[in-house]
Every structure is written in structure tokens, then in C-alpha cells.
Coordinates of C-alpha atoms in Angstrom, one line a residue:
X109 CA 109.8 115.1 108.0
X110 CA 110.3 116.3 104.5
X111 CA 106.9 114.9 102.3
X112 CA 109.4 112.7 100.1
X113 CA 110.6 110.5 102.9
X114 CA 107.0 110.5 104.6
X115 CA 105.7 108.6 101.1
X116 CA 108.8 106.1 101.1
X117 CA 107.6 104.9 104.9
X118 CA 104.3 104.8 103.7
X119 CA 104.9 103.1 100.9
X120 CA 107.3 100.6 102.5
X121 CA 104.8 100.1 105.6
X122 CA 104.0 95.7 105.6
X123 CA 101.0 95.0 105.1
X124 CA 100.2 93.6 108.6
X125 CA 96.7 91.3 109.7
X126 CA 93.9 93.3 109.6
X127 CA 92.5 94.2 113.0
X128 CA 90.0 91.4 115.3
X129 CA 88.4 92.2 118.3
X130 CA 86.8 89.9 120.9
X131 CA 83.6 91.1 123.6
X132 CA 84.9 90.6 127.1
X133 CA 81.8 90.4 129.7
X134 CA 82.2 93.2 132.0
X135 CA 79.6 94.2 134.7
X136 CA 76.7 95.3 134.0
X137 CA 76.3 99.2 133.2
X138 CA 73.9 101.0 131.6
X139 CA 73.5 105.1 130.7
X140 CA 70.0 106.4 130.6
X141 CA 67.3 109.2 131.6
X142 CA 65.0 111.5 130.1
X143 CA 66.0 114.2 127.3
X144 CA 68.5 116.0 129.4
X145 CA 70.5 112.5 128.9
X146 CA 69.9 112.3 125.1
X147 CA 73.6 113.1 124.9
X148 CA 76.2 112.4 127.4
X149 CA 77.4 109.1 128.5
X150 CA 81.3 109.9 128.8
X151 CA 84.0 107.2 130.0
X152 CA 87.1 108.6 131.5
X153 CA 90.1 106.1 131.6
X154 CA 92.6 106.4 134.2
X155 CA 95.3 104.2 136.5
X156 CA 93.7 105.2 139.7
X157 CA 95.2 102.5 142.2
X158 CA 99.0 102.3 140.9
X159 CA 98.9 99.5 139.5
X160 CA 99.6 100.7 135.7
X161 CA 96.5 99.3 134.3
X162 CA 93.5 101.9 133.6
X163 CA 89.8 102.2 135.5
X164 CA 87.1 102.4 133.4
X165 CA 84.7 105.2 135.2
X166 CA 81.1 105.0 133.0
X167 CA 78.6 108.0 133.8
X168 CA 75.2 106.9 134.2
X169 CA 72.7 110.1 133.7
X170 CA 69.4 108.5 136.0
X171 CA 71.5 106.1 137.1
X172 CA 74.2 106.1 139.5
X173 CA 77.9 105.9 137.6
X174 CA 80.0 102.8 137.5
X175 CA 83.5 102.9 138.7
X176 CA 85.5 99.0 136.5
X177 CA 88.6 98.8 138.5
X178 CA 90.9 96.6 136.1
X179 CA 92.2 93.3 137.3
X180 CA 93.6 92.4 133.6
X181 CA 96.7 90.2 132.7
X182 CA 98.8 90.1 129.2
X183 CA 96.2 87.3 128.6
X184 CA 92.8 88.6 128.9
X185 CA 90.6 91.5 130.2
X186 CA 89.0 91.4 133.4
X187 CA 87.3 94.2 135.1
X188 CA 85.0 94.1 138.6
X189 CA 82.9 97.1 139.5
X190 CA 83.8 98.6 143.0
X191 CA 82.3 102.3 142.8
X192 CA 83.0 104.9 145.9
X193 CA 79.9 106.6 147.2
X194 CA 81.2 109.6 145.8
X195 CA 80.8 109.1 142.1
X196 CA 77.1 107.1 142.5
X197 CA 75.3 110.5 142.6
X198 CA 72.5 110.7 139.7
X199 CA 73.1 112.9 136.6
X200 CA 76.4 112.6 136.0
X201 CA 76.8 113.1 132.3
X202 CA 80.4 112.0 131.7
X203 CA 84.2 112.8 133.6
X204 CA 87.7 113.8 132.7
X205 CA 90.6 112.8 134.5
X206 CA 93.4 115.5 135.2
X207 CA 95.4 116.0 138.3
X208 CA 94.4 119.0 139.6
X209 CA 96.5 119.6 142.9
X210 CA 100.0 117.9 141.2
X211 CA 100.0 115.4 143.8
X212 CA 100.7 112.3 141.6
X213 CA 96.8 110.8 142.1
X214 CA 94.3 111.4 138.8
X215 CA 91.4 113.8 139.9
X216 CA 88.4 114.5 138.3
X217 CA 86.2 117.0 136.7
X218 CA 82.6 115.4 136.8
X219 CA 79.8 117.2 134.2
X220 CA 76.3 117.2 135.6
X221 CA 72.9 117.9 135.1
X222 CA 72.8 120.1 138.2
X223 CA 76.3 121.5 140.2
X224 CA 79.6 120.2 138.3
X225 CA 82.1 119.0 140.5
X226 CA 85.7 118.9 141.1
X227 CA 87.0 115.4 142.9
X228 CA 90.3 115.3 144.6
X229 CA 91.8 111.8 144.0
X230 CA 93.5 109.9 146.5
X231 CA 95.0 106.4 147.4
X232 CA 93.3 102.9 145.9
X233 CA 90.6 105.0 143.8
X234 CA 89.2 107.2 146.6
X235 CA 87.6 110.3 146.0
X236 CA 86.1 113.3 148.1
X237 CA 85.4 116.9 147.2
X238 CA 87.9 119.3 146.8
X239 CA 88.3 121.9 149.9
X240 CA 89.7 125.6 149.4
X241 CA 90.0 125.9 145.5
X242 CA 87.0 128.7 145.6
X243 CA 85.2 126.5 142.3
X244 CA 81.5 127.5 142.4
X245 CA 79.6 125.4 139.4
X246 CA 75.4 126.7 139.4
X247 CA 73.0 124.8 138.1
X248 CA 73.8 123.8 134.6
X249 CA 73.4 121.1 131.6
X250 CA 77.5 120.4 131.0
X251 CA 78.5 118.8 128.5
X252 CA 81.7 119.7 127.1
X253 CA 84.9 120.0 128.7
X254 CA 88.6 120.6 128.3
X255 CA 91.4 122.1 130.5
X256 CA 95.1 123.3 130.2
X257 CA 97.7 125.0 132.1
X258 CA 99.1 128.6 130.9
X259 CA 102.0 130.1 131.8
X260 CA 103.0 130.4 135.9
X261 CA 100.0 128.9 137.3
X262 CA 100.0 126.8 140.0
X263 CA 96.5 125.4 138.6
X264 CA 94.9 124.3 135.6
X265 CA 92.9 126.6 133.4
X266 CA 88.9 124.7 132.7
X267 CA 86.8 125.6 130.5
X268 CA 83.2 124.1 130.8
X269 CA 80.7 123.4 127.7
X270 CA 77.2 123.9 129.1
X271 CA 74.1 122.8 126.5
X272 CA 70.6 124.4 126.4
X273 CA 69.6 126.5 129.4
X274 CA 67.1 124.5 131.3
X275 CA 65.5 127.9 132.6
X276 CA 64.5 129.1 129.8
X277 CA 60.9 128.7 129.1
X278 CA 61.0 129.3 125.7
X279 CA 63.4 126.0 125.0
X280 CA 65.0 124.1 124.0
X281 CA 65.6 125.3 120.7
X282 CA 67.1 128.5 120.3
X283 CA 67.8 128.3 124.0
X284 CA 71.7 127.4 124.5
X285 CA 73.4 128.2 127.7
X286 CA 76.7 130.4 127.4
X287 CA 80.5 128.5 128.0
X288 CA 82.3 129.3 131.4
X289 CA 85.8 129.2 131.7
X290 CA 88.2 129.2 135.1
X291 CA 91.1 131.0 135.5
X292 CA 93.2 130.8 138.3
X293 CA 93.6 133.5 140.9
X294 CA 97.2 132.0 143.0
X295 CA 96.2 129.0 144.9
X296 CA 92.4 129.9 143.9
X297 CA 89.6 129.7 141.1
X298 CA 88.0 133.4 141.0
X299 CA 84.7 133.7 139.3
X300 CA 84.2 132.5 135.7
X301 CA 84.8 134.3 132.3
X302 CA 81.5 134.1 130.1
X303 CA 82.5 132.6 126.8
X304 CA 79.6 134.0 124.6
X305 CA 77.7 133.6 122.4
X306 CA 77.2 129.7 123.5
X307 CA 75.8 127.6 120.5
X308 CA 75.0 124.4 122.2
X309 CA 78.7 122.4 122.5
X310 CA 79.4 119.0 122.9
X311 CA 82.7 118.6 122.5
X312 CA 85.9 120.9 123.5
X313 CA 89.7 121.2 123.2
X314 CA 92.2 123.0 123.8
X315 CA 95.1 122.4 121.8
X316 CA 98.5 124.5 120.4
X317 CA 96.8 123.9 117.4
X318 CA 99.8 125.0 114.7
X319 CA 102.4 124.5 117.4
X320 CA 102.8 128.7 117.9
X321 CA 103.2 128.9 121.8
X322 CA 99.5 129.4 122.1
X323 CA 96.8 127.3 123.1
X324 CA 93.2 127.9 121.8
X325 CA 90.1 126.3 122.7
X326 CA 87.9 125.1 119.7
X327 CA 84.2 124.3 120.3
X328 CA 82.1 122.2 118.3
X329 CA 78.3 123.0 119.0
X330 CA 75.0 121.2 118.3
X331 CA 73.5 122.5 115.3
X332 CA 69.8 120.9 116.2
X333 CA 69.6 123.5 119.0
X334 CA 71.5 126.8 118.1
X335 CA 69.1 126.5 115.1
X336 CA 70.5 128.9 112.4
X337 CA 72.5 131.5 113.8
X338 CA 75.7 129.5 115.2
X339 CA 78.7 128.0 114.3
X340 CA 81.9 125.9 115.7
X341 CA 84.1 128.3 117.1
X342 CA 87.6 128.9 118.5
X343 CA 88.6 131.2 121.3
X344 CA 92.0 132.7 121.2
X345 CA 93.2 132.2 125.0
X346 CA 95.0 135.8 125.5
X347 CA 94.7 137.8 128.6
X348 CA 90.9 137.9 127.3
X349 CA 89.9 135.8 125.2
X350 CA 88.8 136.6 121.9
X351 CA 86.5 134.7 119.6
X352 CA 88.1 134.4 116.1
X353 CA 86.6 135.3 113.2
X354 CA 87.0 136.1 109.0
X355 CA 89.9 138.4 110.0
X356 CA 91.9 135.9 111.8
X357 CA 91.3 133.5 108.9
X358 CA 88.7 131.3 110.5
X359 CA 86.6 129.3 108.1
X360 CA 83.1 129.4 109.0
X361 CA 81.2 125.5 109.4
X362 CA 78.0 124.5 110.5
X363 CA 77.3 121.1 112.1
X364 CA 75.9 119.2 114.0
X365 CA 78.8 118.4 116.3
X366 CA 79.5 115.9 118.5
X367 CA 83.0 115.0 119.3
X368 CA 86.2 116.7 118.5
X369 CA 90.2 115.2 118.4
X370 CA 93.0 116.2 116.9
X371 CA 96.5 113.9 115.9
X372 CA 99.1 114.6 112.8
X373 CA 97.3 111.5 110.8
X374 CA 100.0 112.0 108.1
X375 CA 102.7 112.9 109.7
X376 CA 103.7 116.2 108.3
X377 CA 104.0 118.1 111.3
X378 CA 100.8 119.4 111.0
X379 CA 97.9 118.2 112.7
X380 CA 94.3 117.6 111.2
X381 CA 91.0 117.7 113.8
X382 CA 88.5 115.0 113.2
X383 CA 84.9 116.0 114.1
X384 CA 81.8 114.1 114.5
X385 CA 78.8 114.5 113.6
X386 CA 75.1 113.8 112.8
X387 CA 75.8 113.0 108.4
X388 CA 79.2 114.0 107.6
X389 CA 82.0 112.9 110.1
X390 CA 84.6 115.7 109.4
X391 CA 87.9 115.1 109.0
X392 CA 90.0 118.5 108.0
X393 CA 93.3 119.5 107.7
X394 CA 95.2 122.8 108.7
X395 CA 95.7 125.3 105.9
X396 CA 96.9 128.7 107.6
X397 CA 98.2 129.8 111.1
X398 CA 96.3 127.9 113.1
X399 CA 92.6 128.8 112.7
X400 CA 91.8 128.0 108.9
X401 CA 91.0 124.5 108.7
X402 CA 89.4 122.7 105.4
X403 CA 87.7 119.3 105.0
X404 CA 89.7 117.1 103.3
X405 CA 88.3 115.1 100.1
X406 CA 85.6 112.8 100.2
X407 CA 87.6 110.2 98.6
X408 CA 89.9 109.9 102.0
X409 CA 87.0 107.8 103.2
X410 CA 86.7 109.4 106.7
X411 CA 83.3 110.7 106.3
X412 CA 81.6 107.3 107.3
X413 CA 77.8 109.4 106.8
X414 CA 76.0 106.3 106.4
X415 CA 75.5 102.8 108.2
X416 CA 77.7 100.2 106.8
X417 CA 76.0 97.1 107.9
X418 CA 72.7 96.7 109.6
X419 CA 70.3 97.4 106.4
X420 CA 69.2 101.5 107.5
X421 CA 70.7 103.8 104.6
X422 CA 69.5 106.6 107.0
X423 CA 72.6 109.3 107.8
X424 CA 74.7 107.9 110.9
X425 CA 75.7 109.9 114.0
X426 CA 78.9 110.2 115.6
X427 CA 79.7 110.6 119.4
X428 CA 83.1 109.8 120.4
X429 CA 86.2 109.7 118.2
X430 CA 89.4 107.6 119.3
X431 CA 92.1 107.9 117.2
X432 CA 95.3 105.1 117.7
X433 CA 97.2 102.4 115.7
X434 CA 95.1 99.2 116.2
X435 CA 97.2 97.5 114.1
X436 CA 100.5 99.1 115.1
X437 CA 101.5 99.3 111.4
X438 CA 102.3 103.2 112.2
X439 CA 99.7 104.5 110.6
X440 CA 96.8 105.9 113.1
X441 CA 93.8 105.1 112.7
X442 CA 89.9 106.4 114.1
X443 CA 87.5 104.8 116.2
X444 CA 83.9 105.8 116.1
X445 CA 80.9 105.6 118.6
X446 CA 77.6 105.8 117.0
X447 CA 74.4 105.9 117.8
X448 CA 70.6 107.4 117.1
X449 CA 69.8 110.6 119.6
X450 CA 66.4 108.6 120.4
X451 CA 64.2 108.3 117.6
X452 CA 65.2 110.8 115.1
X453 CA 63.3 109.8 111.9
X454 CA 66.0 111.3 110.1
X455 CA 68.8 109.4 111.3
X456 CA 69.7 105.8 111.3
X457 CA 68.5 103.4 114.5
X458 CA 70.9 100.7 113.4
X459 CA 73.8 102.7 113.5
X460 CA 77.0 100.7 114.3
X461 CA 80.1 101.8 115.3
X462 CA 82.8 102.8 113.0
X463 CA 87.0 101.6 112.9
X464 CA 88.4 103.5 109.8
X465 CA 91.7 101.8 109.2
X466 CA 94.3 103.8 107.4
X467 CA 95.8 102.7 104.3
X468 CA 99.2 102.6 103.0
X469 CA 98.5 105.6 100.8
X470 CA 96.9 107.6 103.4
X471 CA 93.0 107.1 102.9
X472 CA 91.1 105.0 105.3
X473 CA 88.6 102.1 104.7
X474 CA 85.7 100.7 107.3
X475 CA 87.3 97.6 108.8
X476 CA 84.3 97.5 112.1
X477 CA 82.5 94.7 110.5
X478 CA 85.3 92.5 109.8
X479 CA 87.1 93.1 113.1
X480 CA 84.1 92.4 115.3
X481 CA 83.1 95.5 116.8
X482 CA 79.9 96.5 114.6
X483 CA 77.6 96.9 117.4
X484 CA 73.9 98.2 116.8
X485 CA 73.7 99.8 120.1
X486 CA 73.0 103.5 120.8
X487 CA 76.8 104.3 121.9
X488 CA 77.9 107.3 123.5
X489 CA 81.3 108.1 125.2
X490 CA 84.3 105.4 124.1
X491 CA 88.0 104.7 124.4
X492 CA 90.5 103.2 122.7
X493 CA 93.4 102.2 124.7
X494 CA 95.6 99.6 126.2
X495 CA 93.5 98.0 128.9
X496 CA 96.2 95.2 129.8
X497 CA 99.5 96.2 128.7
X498 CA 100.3 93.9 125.7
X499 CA 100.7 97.1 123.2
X500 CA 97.5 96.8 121.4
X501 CA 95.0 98.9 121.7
X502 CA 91.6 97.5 123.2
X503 CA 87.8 99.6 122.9
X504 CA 85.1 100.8 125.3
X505 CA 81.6 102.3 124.6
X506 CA 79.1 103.5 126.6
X507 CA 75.6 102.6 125.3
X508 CA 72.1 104.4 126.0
X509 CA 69.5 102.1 127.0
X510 CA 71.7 99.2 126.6
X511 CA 74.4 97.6 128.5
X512 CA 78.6 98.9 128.5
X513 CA 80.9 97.1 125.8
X514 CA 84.5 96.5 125.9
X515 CA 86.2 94.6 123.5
X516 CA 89.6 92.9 123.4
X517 CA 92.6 93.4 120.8
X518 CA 93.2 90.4 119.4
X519 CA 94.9 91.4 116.3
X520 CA 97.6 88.6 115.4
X521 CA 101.1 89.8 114.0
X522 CA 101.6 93.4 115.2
X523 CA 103.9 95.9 114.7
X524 CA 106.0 97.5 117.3
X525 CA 105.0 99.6 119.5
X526 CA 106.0 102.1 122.8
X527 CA 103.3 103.2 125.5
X528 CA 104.9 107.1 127.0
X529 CA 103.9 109.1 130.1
X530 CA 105.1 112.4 130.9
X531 CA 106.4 113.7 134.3
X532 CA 107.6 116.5 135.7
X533 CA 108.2 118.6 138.9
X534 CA 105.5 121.0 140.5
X535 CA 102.5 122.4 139.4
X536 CA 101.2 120.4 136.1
X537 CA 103.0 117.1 137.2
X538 CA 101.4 115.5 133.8
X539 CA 102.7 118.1 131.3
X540 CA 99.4 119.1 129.6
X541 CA 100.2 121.2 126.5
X542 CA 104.0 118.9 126.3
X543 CA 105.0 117.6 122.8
X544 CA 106.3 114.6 122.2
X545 CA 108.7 113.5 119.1
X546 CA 109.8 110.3 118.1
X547 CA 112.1 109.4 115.3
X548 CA 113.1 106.0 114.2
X549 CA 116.7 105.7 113.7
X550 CA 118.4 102.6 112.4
X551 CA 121.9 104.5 112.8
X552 CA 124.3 102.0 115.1
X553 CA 126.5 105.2 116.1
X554 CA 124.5 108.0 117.3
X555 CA 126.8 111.0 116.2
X556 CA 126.4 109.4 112.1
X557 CA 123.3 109.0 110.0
X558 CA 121.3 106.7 110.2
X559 CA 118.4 105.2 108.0
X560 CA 115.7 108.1 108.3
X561 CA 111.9 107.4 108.4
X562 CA 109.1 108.9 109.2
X563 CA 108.7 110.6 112.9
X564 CA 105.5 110.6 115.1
X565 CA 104.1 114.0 117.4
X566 CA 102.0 113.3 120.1
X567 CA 100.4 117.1 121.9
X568 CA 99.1 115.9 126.0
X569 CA 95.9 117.2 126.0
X570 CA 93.0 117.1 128.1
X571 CA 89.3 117.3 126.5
X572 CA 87.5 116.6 123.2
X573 CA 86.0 112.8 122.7
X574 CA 82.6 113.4 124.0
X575 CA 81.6 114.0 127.7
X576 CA 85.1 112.0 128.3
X577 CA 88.2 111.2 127.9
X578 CA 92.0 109.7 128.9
X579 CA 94.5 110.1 130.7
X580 CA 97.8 108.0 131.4
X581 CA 100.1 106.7 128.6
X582 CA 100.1 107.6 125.3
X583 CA 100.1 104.9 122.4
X584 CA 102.6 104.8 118.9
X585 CA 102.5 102.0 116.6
X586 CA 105.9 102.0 115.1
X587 CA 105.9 98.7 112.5
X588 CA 109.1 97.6 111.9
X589 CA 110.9 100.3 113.8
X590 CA 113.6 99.0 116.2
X591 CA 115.9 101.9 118.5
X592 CA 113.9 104.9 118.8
X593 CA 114.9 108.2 119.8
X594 CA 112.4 110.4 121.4
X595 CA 112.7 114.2 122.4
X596 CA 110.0 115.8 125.0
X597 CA 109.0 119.8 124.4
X598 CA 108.0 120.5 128.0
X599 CA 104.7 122.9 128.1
X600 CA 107.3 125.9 128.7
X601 CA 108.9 125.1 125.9
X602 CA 112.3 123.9 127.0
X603 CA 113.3 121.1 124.7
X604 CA 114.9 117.6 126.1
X605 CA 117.8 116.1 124.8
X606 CA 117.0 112.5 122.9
X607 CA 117.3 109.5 124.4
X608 CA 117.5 106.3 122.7
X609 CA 114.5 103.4 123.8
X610 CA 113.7 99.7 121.8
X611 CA 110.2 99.0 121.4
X612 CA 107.4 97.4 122.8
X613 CA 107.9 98.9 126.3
X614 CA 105.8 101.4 128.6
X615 CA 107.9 103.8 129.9
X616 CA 106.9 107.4 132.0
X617 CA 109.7 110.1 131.0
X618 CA 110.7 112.2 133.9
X619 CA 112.0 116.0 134.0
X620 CA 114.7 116.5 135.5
X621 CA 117.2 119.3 135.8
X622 CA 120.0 117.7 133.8
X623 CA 117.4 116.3 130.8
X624 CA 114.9 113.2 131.0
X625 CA 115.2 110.2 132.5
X626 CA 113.1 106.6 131.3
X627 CA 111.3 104.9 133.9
X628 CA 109.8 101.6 133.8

């Protein structure tokens, strides 16, 4: 979209009602433990009985995890726990949904304190261990995760993030663990490819980051415990991977990272990766071929370093990021969880979550407060999704030492919006590492122009957030847009034609050997 005609949307977007949230009591969960469950406390979100509504799966660290099947309406949220004996064993530290096996049911990848596992998914949100797929895990501290699927494999790549090396005497600090990642071998996992130096992650992603036919994995690592010698990284996924560095034009930072995701905020094109952390949340933007990123001026109003209510002026710390159109004004906007460690003296205790609303002209301003989601809990792992199917996008957090939140979208006066799955035959049924393009286009006649505006990109991915994250349909806001055409780059890079869809609709796009077919 050229930059002129991205300004005219912008400028032309209404000025919709600014986002409300309500709390909706939900069973009672709660993360804790000891030190090794300082961090952690994902939320993976996924339909796991058919019904089209998405399971809220809570890890609990010392306690056992908390499986929130969703019995919402259009009207309101509802949710009743009902956890399989599988997922209730102690020191899980968060989960990500992916189907593994291409069989149509969400699996899992569960991070531990102890052996990782892999959870073959089946009918009405049963789970049991997977059988044949040669994955050995070790003892380990996990706490990153992300997976994708090259070229001709019948299985997913994983990469696992693993934090301080619990063996070591001389930790923690100093002491991180090195990254593992999982190649296939046919119908098989063969042993794991060390990804070193490790610096400590908590957050991972792969992602085609400048849409080149290659997907890297960028790692964003704990500062507190690599100390001084680390950095956030990206690996270069060729037939061995490669750590990039000054030569490949990688910009060296430093942070104390927490969460990563990515999205084309501004809808250039290009997208921009949004990291947390303890001070500074960092929002940058891409400025070379895919591995030089810079942060983008203060004056955007991402960087949300400090408390905005709650009276402690100490630095905040980010966990998860969401990133979504609350309001469905089509502009996306980024959701927050934050939280002290412990008792950091250094950091602030009343630390509430963050909803950065983006403006018309492409900054963001703090709208948590005013749209009822402040909360002074320690959060952890989050979501922000579509819990009930009405198009607007509702919010989850995980909280240490204090109970699970979810909070309804209540925002009056919304824009448009569509809801999109991908599917397609064989191996990677969910087309990880697919794009997705939509274009609104006023046009009555589809072979003449019509009015042009602004288009959205959407990359499926699997990882980032922290220790959690999503799976199922993806979200656009599209304001005012009526017909929109949509196009599908499958992960082998055939390209669909476009169909033609009105909005406010959930609809999974198939594959198929003539082009792509809408199902409702």
C-alpha cells in the first residue's frame, strides 16, 4: 500500500468509543512456586472440543494446571474448569497449541520445570502422550518456545528456550542453560541441535521476518541472568543454523526481555516486533533485510516504562504482549501483562497492566485505566482474543500469587470486523508460516477500480507472548470497510486467487487444488 493512501485511511479512520472491559468470574486459578516459577505462567488458547469457541489452558508452576472449557454465548462469557489428568502434573510453566500429527485436533507442547512434553490432542479435549515421534526432553528450566514447518517435512520444526541451568552450582547468575532445537528426521525427531551461546530466553519466534522465503528464529533473553556478556539474538534457520551478527547487519540490544510479537502496526508491508521488558517496552521497526531492527521514537508512546496508576513511579515490567483491534477501528493495538518478578526493589509492586490504543496518526496512548482492566496483580502469560464470537476482542492474564482474570469486551459502537482460519491438506494442516492479505475494495464490478484503502497482513505463527500463546482464528478490525477481498500465500509460497467476503463473519479458508474455498 503506497505510504500516501496508508495516511488518507488513517486520517479518514472515525473516531469510534473508546474501549470498556468488564471482569467475568471464572474459576478459581492461581500460578505459583518457588524461584524456578518467578517467570512463567503461560495461557495457551485453543478450540479443543469443536465447538468454535477457545479453552483457556492456565499453567500452574506448584500447582497443578487449569484446563477453562468455554461455554460462552454472543451475550456473556462463561467458562467451567474440567482439567484431564494429563495436564494436572506440577511444574508446568506455560503451553502452546500446534497440531503436531495434522490430524485436525490442537496438540500441545507443555514447558516444564523437569521433562518437556509433547501431548497428542484428541476428541472433547483429551490428551495423552505422544507414541513414536523419538522426542527426548532432559531435565530442564523451559521457558521459551516457538515452532514452524520448513520445506518437505511431514513434522514441525521446535525450538525450545531453556533458562538458567539448575545444575550448575555456581548459579544462577552467569549460569544460562543453552537453546535446543528439533528437526525432523521423516516420521521422527532425531536428537537436538544445540543453539549456543544460550543467554537466558524468555520469549521466542520464528517468523519470515522481511517476507524473504526464510524463517528465522529471534530470541529475546533475560538480561538479570546472562549478566553482561549476552544479547537478543536471531538464528538464521539454514541447513545449520547460524547466529547473525554485525556482518549480517544485526543491531546489537541488551534487555531485559520478556515477551516478543511481531504485526505490520502501520501497515506498510513491513512488520515491526514489539518486546517487553523490565523499563523500556521496545517497540522497533525493520530498517534492512530482515535482521536490522531500530526502536522507534519515544514519542510513539509504546514504551509504557512506568506505572500509570497505582502511585509506584518505580520502572514497570512487561510479560506478555497481545497485539489486536479492541476497538475494530483498523488500527491494532497492544495489550500488556505486567507484573513485579517478586520483590525487586528496583521495580514497581503496583504494576498494572497496559492497553496502548493506537491513534489516528499512528502513536499509541494508555487507555487500561479508563477501559477497566488496570489490575495491580503480578500477571504473567495473557491473551487477547475473541472468547464468544461477537467480533471483539476479550483479555486473559495469568497472575502469580493471585487469582486468573478474564475480562469481557464491552466496547459499544464497533467497527467491522472478520475472524480467518487457515486450512490445508496434509502435513501442516494449520499453515504455519502462511500470509494472509486483505484489501478493502468498495469497487461494485470486480474487473474495474474500486475505492482503494489501506490493506491488512497477518504471518500464522506459532511462539512469542510469554510461556504461551494462540491458536485458531485470526482477528482484523476493518472500521467502515464493507466487501473485502482476501488472498492466502500458502507456507510454500503458492499464492490463492481473491475471493470476495462481507464483514463481521468467522470463516476458515480451505486449500484446495482449484484455489480457496470459505467455510463457515
Amino acid at each position: 500500500m503506497r505510504p500516501e493512501l496508508f495516511a488518507l485511511a488513517l486520517a479518514t479512520t472515525p473516531a469510534l468509543a473508546g474501549p470498556a472491559f468488564t471482569p467475568v468470574p471464572v474459576p478459581e486459578h492461581v500460578y505459583a512456586g518457588g524461584w524456578e516459577h518467578f517467570v512463567g505462567g503461560g495461557l495457551a488458547v485453543f478450540d479443543c472440543d469443536g465447538d468454535g469457541l477457545p479453552e483457556l489452558l492456565a499453567a500452574g508452576g506448584e500447582n497443578a494446571a487449569t484446563l477453562l472449557r468455554n461455554r460462552s454465548d454472543a451475550g456473556a462469557l462463561r467458562f467451567e474448569a474440567d482439567t484431564p489428568e494429563t495436564l494436572t502434573e506440577p511444574g508446568m510453566i506455560g503451553a502452546y497449541p500446534l497440531d503436531i500429527d495434522s490430524d485436525g485436533y490442537m496438540d500441545l507442547a507443555v514447558l516444564r520445570v523437569g521433562p518437556n512434553r509433547l501431548l497428542r490432542g484428541g476428541a472433547d479435549c483429551s490428551f495423552a502422550p505422544f507414541e513414536g515421534l523419538g522426542f527426548t526432553s532432559g531435565d530442564r528450566w523451559t521457558t521459551a518456545f516457538s515452532a514452524t514447518w520448513e520445506a518437505g517435512q511431514s513434522l514441525p520444526t521446535l525450538a525450545f528456550g531453556n533458562y538458567v541451568d539448575r545444575s550448575n552450582p555456581n548459579g544462577p547468575f552467569g549460569t544460562c542453560d543453552i537453546n535446543l532445537l528439533y528437526r525432523p528426521e521423516g516420521d521422527r525427531y532425531g536428537p537436538p541441535i544445540e543453539l549456543k551461546p544460550g543467554y537466558c530466553p524468555l520469549s521466542m519466534l520464528f517468523s519470515d521476518w522481511a517476507r524473504q522465503g526464510r524463517t528465522d528464529l529471534r530470541i529475546s533473553n533475560d538480561r538479570h541472568y546472562y549478566v553482561s556478556d549476552g544479547e537478543e539474538q536471531m538464528w538464521a534457520m539454514g541447513s545449520t543454523p547460524r547466529l547473525l551478527g554485525p556482518a549480517d547487519g544485526w543491531i546489537s540490544h541488551k534487555l531485559w526481555g520478556m515477551g516478543i510479537a511481531q504485526r505490520d502496526l502501520d501497515r506498510d508491508g513491513n512488520q515491526e516486533v514489539f518486546l517487553s521488558s523490565m523499563g523500556d517496552q521496545r517497540l522497533q521497526r525493520m530498517t534492512g533485510n530482515g535482521a536490522e531492527f531500530a526502536d522507534v521514537p519515544y514519542a510513539m508512546g509504546t514504551t509504557a516504562h512506568r506505572p500509570y496508576t497505582g502511585g509506584d513511579g518505580r520502572p514497570s515490567t512487561g510479560w506478555h504482549i497481545g497485539i489486536g483491534d479492541v476497538q475494530n477501528d483498523g488500527l491494532d493495538d497492544i495489550f500488556i501483562t505486567k507484573g513485579n518478578v517478586e520483590q525487586m526493589p528496583d521495580a514497581a509492586m503496583d504494576d498494572p497492566n497496559n492497553l496502548l490504543i493506537q491513534q489516528p496518526d499512528g502513536t499509541f496512548a494508555e487507555a487500561g485505566a479508563r477501559a477497566g482492566i488496570a489490575s495491580l496483580h503480578r500477571g504473567r502469560g495473557g491473551a487477547l482474543v475473541d472468547l464468544n464470537g461477537d467480533g471483539r476482542l476479550d483479555i486473559a492474564v495469568v497472575n502469580r500469587r493471585a487469582p486468573l482474570e478474564v475480562w469481557q469486551n464491552v466496547t459499544p459502537e464497533t467497527g467491522h470486523w472478520l475472524a480467518l482460519a487457515l486450512e490445508q491438506p496434509g502435513p501442516n494442516r494449520n499453515a504455519i508460516g502462511a500470509w494472509i492479505e486483505l484489501e478493502a475494495d468498495h469497487g461494485h464490478d470486480h474487473g474495474h477500480e474500486g475505492t482503494e484503502e489501506a490493506g491488512w497482513m497477518r504471518e500464522i505463527t506459532v511462539g512469542g507472548g510469554h510461556a504461551g500463546g494462540m491458536a485458531g482464528f485470526e482477528h482484523f478490525g476493518l472500521a467502515e470497510a464493507g466487501e473485502i477481498g482476501i488472498r492466502v500465500i500458502w507456507p510454500d509460497g503458492a499464492k490463492s486467487e481473491t475471493v470476495y467476503v462481507g464483514p463481521n463473519q468467522s470463516l476458515t479458508l480451505i486449500r484446495t487444488a482449484k484455489g480457496l474455498k470459505a467455510r463457515r
